[in-house]
Coordinates of C-alpha atoms in Angstrom, one line a residue:
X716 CA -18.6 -1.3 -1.5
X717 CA -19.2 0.7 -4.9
X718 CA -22.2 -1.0 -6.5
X719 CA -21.1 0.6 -10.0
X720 CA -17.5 -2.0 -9.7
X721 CA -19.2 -5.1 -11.3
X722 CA -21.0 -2.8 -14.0
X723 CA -17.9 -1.2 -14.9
X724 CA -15.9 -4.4 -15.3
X725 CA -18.2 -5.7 -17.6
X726 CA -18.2 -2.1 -19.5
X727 CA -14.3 -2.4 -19.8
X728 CA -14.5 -6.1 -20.5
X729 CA -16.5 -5.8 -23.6
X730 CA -14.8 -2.8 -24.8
X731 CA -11.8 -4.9 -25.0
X732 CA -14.4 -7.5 -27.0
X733 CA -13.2 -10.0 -24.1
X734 CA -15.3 -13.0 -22.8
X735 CA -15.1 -13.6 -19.2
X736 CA -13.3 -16.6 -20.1
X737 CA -10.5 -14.7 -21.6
X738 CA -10.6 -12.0 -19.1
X739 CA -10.1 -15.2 -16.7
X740 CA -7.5 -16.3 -18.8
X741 CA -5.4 -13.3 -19.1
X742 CA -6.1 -11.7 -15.5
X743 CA -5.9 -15.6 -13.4
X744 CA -9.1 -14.5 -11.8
X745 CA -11.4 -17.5 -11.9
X746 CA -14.3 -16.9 -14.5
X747 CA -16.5 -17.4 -11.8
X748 CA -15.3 -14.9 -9.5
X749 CA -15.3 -12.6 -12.4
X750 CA -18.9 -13.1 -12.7
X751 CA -19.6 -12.8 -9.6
X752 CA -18.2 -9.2 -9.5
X753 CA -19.9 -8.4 -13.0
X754 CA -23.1 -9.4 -11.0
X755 CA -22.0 -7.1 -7.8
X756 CA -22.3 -10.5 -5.6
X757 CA -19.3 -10.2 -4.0
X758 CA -16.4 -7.7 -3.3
X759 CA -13.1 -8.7 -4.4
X760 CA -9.5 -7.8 -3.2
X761 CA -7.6 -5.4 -4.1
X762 CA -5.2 -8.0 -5.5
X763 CA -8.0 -9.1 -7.0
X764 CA -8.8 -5.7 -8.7
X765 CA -5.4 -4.8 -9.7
X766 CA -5.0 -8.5 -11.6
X767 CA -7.9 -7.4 -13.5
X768 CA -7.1 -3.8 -14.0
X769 CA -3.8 -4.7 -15.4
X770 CA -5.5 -8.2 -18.1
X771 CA -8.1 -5.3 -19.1
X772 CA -5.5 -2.3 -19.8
X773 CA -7.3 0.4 -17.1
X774 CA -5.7 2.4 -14.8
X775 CA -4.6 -0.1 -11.3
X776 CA -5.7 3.4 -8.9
X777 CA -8.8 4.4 -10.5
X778 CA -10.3 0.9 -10.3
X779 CA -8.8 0.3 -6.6
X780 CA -10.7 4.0 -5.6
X781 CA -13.8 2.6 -7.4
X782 CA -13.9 -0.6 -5.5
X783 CA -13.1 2.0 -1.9
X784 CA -9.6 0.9 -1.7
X785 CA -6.9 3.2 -1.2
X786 CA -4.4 3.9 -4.7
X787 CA -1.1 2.1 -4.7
X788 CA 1.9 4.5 -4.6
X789 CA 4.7 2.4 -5.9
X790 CA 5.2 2.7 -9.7
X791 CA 5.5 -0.4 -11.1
X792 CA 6.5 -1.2 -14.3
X793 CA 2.7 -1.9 -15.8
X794 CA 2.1 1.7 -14.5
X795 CA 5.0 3.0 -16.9
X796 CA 3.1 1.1 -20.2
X797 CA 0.3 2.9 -21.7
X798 CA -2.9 0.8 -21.7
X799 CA -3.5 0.4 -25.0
X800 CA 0.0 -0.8 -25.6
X801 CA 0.0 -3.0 -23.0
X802 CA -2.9 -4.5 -24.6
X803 CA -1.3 -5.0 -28.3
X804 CA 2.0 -6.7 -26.7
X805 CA -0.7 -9.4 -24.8
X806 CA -2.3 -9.6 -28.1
X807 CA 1.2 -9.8 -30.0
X808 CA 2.4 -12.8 -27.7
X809 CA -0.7 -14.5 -27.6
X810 CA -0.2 -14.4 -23.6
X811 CA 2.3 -16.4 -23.6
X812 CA 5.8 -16.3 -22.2
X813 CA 8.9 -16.0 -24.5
X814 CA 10.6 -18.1 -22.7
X815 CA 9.5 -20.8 -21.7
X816 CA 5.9 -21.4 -23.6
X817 CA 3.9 -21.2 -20.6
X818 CA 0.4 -19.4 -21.6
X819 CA -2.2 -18.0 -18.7
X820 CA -3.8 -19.4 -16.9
X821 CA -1.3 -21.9 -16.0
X822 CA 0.9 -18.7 -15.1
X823 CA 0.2 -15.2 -14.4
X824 CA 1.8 -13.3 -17.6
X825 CA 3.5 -9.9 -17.3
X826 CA 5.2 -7.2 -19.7
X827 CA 8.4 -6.3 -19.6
X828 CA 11.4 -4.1 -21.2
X829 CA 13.6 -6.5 -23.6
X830 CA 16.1 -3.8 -22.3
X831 CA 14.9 -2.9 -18.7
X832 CA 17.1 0.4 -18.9
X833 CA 15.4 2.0 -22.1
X834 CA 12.4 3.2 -19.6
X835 CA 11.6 6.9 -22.0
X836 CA 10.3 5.5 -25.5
X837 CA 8.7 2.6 -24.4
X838 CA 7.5 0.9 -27.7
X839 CA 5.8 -2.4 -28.8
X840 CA 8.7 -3.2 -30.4
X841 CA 11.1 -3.2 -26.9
X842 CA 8.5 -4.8 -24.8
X843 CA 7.8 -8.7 -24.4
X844 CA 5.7 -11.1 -22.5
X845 CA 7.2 -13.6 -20.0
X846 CA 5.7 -15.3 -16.9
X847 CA 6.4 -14.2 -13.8
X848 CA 9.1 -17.4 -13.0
X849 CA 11.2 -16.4 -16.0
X850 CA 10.8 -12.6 -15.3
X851 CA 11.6 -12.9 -11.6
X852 CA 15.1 -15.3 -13.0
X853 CA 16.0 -13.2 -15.4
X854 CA 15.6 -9.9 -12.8
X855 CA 18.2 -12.0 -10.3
X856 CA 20.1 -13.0 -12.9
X857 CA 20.8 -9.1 -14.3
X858 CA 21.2 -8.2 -10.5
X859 CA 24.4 -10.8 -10.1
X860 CA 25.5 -10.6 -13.5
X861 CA 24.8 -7.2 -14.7
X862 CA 22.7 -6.1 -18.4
X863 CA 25.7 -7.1 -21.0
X864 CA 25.1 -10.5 -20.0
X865 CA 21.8 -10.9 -20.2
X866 CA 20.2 -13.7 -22.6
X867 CA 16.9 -11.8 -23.1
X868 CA 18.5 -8.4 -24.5
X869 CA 21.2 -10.7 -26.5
X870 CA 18.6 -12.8 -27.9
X871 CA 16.1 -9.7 -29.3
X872 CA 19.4 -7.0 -30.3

């Protein structure tokens, strides 16, 4: 285990002027688990790491090879948003879905493409917030019904 993880955590916590209650908030990481990392009593998961990595706006790998754990290899979309950005749509949104209202904690918040296929100039303007139930419908929904007919993209063109 890295003993500088928890250290580092804090550093990027309060950088983002963030109390762990808000890191807890935005990242679904129990404030006391946080804490417990902050204070280097415990080693969390890497599930764990990347849930903060992502609620804090650092790079998922770099925090994963902090902790000792291997970098993921799959490019998600989160990899494709620039940090900071990713920060200002949270911030935008309030953390809280466009959807259907639901704010984190109560579920875990992610960023997405109001048009998934305009991947090159991603902007704050064509990203939103939604939680991952209406994220995951609307992906099956575009799968069996294709982009033109998808409510998200009609509802923000």
């Amino acid at each position: 285990m890295n003993t500088n993880l928890g250290p580092f955590v804090r550093s990027l916590r309060k950088e983002k002027k963030l109390t762990l209650k808000e890191l807890s908030d935005i990242s679904n990481v129990s404030f006391a688990q946080i804490g417990k990392i902050e204070r280097r009593e415990t080693h969390p998961s890497r599930t764990t790491i990347m849930k903060i990595a992502r609620a804090i706006s650092y790079d998922q790998n770099k925090l994963l090879e902090l902790a000792g754990y291997t970098p993921i290899k799959v490019k998600t979309m989160s990899d494709l948003i620039d940090p900071e950005l990713r920060y200002q749509t949270i911030i935008k949104y309030d953390r809280t879905c466009q959807l259907c209202g639901a704010k984190a904690p109560t579920r875990e918040i992610e960023l997405t493409l109001i048009n998934p296929k305009e991947t090159e100039n991603i902007t704050l303007e064509n990203l939103i917030v939604l939680c991952n139930y209406c994220n995951n419908v609307r992906d099956k929904r575009i799968k069996e019904q294709g982009i033109e007919n998808d409510y998200l993209l009609k509802l923000y063109k």
